[in-house]
Amino acid sequence: PEGDLDLEVYRLGQEPGSLEFVSASESSNDNETLTTLPTPIPNTYYIKVYGYNRSTNDYLLGVTVSTSI
């Protein structure tokens, strides 16, 4: 399958039930990558993968978490 997928990262916001935008990868090909989140803080993060202009495609999602100070 071919389709341009994009990726966004959100974290829980300060208001109950709210989400705060953190970062995005929106290329015109099938390879979305975020290597480092800006100012990572302990929180619950959500990753949204969606098709640009309603595109669909299969994808593999990998996440690595580092807690170095």
Coordinates of C-alpha atoms in Angstrom, one line a residue:
P1 CA 0.0 0.0 0.0
E2 CA 1.1 3.5 -0.7
G3 CA 0.1 6.5 1.4
D4 CA 1.7 9.5 3.1
L5 CA 1.4 9.1 6.8
D6 CA 2.3 11.8 9.3
L7 CA 3.1 11.6 13.0
E8 CA 2.3 14.0 15.9
V9 CA 3.2 13.7 19.6
Y10 CA 1.1 15.1 22.4
R11 CA 1.4 15.0 26.2
L12 CA -1.2 15.6 28.9
G13 CA -1.8 19.3 29.4
Q14 CA -2.2 21.2 32.7
E15 CA -6.0 21.4 32.4
P16 CA -7.8 18.1 33.1
G17 CA -8.5 16.2 29.9
S18 CA -6.4 18.5 27.7
L19 CA -3.5 17.6 25.4
E20 CA -0.5 19.7 24.6
F21 CA 1.2 19.5 21.2
V22 CA 4.9 18.5 21.5
S23 CA 6.3 17.8 18.0
A24 CA 5.4 16.5 14.5
S25 CA 7.0 14.8 11.5
E26 CA 5.2 15.6 8.3
S27 CA 7.3 14.5 5.3
S28 CA 6.1 13.9 1.8
N29 CA 7.3 10.3 1.8
D30 CA 6.6 7.2 4.0
N31 CA 9.4 7.7 6.5
E32 CA 8.4 9.8 9.6
T33 CA 11.1 10.2 12.3
L34 CA 11.4 12.1 15.5
T35 CA 14.8 11.5 17.1
T36 CA 14.5 13.8 20.1
L37 CA 11.5 15.5 21.7
P38 CA 12.0 19.2 22.7
T39 CA 12.5 19.5 26.4
P40 CA 11.3 16.1 27.4
I41 CA 9.6 16.1 30.8
P42 CA 8.0 13.2 32.8
N43 CA 4.5 12.9 31.6
T44 CA 2.1 10.6 29.6
Y45 CA 2.7 11.0 25.9
Y46 CA 0.4 10.1 23.0
I47 CA 1.5 9.4 19.4
K48 CA -1.0 10.1 16.6
V49 CA -0.3 8.6 13.2
Y50 CA -2.7 9.7 10.5
G51 CA -2.9 9.8 6.7
Y52 CA -2.3 13.1 4.9
N53 CA -5.4 13.9 2.9
R54 CA -7.0 10.7 4.2
S55 CA -4.2 8.4 2.9
T56 CA -3.9 5.0 4.3
N57 CA -0.9 2.7 4.7
D58 CA 0.6 0.1 7.0
Y59 CA 3.3 1.3 9.4
L60 CA 5.8 0.1 12.1
L61 CA 6.1 2.2 15.2
G62 CA 9.2 2.1 17.3
V63 CA 9.8 4.0 20.5
T64 CA 12.9 4.3 22.6
V65 CA 12.8 6.1 26.0
S66 CA 15.9 7.3 27.8
T67 CA 15.9 8.7 31.3
S68 CA 19.4 10.2 31.3
I69 CA 19.9 13.4 33.3

